[in-house]
């Protein structure tokens, strides 16, 4: 009898297939129903690059940024808060919280010893923050010619195993 | 006992439905959170952000109604295992990313609390899965 009863149940793979097909179908249909459908493939790195270019900035990914660390004239600038910087930051980086752009940025940058000819790499927390782009744009406006942004931020730096200081 | 497990299964279904809502409303915000985990290649991020919430909806509805309950409970357990693994990877790397579990807003950063919450949901998933499979074997 048990064998007869078992036949009533759909095979497990079929149940899983039903769930996946329904999920995929709904996601396609509902995306098409949006006023502005979201693209299925988005080149986020290109978007970051375009956004940075609009602000007059270059971008660098964490792998390339690691190779720049310690080179003459390269300065890493941390746009996060002073507290976040104190907890953990890129080795040798200087703290210039993004809020500094609302005050005397020239003086703040001068206090850090930044020079107009330095290659400045600005970063903030991660891909979800815009502080590095905002501060980078302000630094460009203030006369710093070579400002590069690392959109992946400190999280990206940690993900590639970049050297750090002050690990909490 | 049976009523208890049915209610547990339905509650789990509700949790999955609630978790999907914010991600469906703002898929690009969810995509940015997924991208910040730095696990998936950029090209796959948007597709996952668009699809995953709807699979959560289907799993949630199935758990609520009992339709294809074995597949739904197993899917829920597998999804929670993947979510917890991703969170553990980010935590291990020191990445202070948003969880992206229940909201796309910036108030759900990965923390011990998110691990306890999602770990508890995972435990319920496993309990429900075990119950559904045992019941299917006993009462086909």
Short mmCIF file of C-alpha atoms in Angstrom, two decimals, chain B residues 22-77:
data_model
loop_
_atom_site.label_atom_id
_atom_site.label_comp_id
_atom_site.label_asym_id
_atom_site.label_seq_id
_atom_site.Cartn_x
_atom_site.Cartn_y
_atom_site.Cartn_z
CA UNK B 22 11.70 45.64 -0.03
CA UNK B 23 13.89 43.87 -2.59
CA UNK B 24 11.04 43.76 -5.11
CA UNK B 25 10.25 47.43 -4.58
CA UNK B 26 13.84 48.59 -5.17
CA UNK B 27 15.85 45.94 -7.08
CA UNK B 28 18.75 48.30 -7.84
CA UNK B 29 19.28 49.04 -4.15
CA UNK B 30 19.26 45.28 -3.52
CA UNK B 31 21.69 44.78 -6.42
CA UNK B 32 24.14 47.25 -4.85
CA UNK B 33 23.98 45.35 -1.56
CA UNK B 34 24.63 42.03 -3.35
CA UNK B 35 27.52 43.62 -5.23
CA UNK B 36 29.07 44.86 -2.01
CA UNK B 37 29.38 41.27 -0.76
CA UNK B 38 31.94 40.93 -3.61
CA UNK B 39 31.10 37.28 -4.18
CA UNK B 40 29.26 37.36 -7.53
CA UNK B 41 30.70 38.72 -10.77
CA UNK B 42 29.26 42.16 -11.60
CA UNK B 43 27.44 40.80 -14.66
CA UNK B 44 25.37 38.39 -12.53
CA UNK B 45 24.39 40.83 -9.80
CA UNK B 46 21.36 42.44 -11.46
CA UNK B 47 19.87 39.11 -12.59
CA UNK B 48 20.19 37.69 -9.08
CA UNK B 49 18.69 40.85 -7.56
CA UNK B 50 15.70 40.58 -9.90
CA UNK B 51 15.14 36.84 -9.51
CA UNK B 52 15.92 36.01 -5.88
CA UNK B 53 13.06 37.99 -4.27
CA UNK B 54 10.49 36.31 -6.54
CA UNK B 55 11.82 32.87 -5.66
CA UNK B 56 11.43 33.94 -2.03
CA UNK B 57 7.83 34.92 -2.80
CA UNK B 58 7.09 31.56 -4.43
CA UNK B 59 8.74 29.67 -1.55
CA UNK B 60 6.80 31.84 0.92
CA UNK B 61 3.47 31.20 -0.80
CA UNK B 62 4.16 27.46 -1.03
CA UNK B 63 5.05 27.30 2.67
CA UNK B 64 1.89 29.24 3.52
CA UNK B 65 -0.41 27.01 1.47
CA UNK B 66 1.40 23.69 1.77
CA UNK B 67 1.66 23.36 -2.03
CA UNK B 68 4.87 21.45 -3.00
CA UNK B 69 5.83 21.72 0.67
CA UNK B 70 8.86 19.43 0.42
CA UNK B 71 10.41 21.46 -2.39
CA UNK B 72 9.53 24.73 -0.64
CA UNK B 73 10.96 23.76 2.73
CA UNK B 74 14.11 22.35 1.15
CA UNK B 75 14.51 25.50 -0.98
CA UNK B 76 14.05 27.67 2.11
CA UNK B 77 16.74 25.71 3.97
#
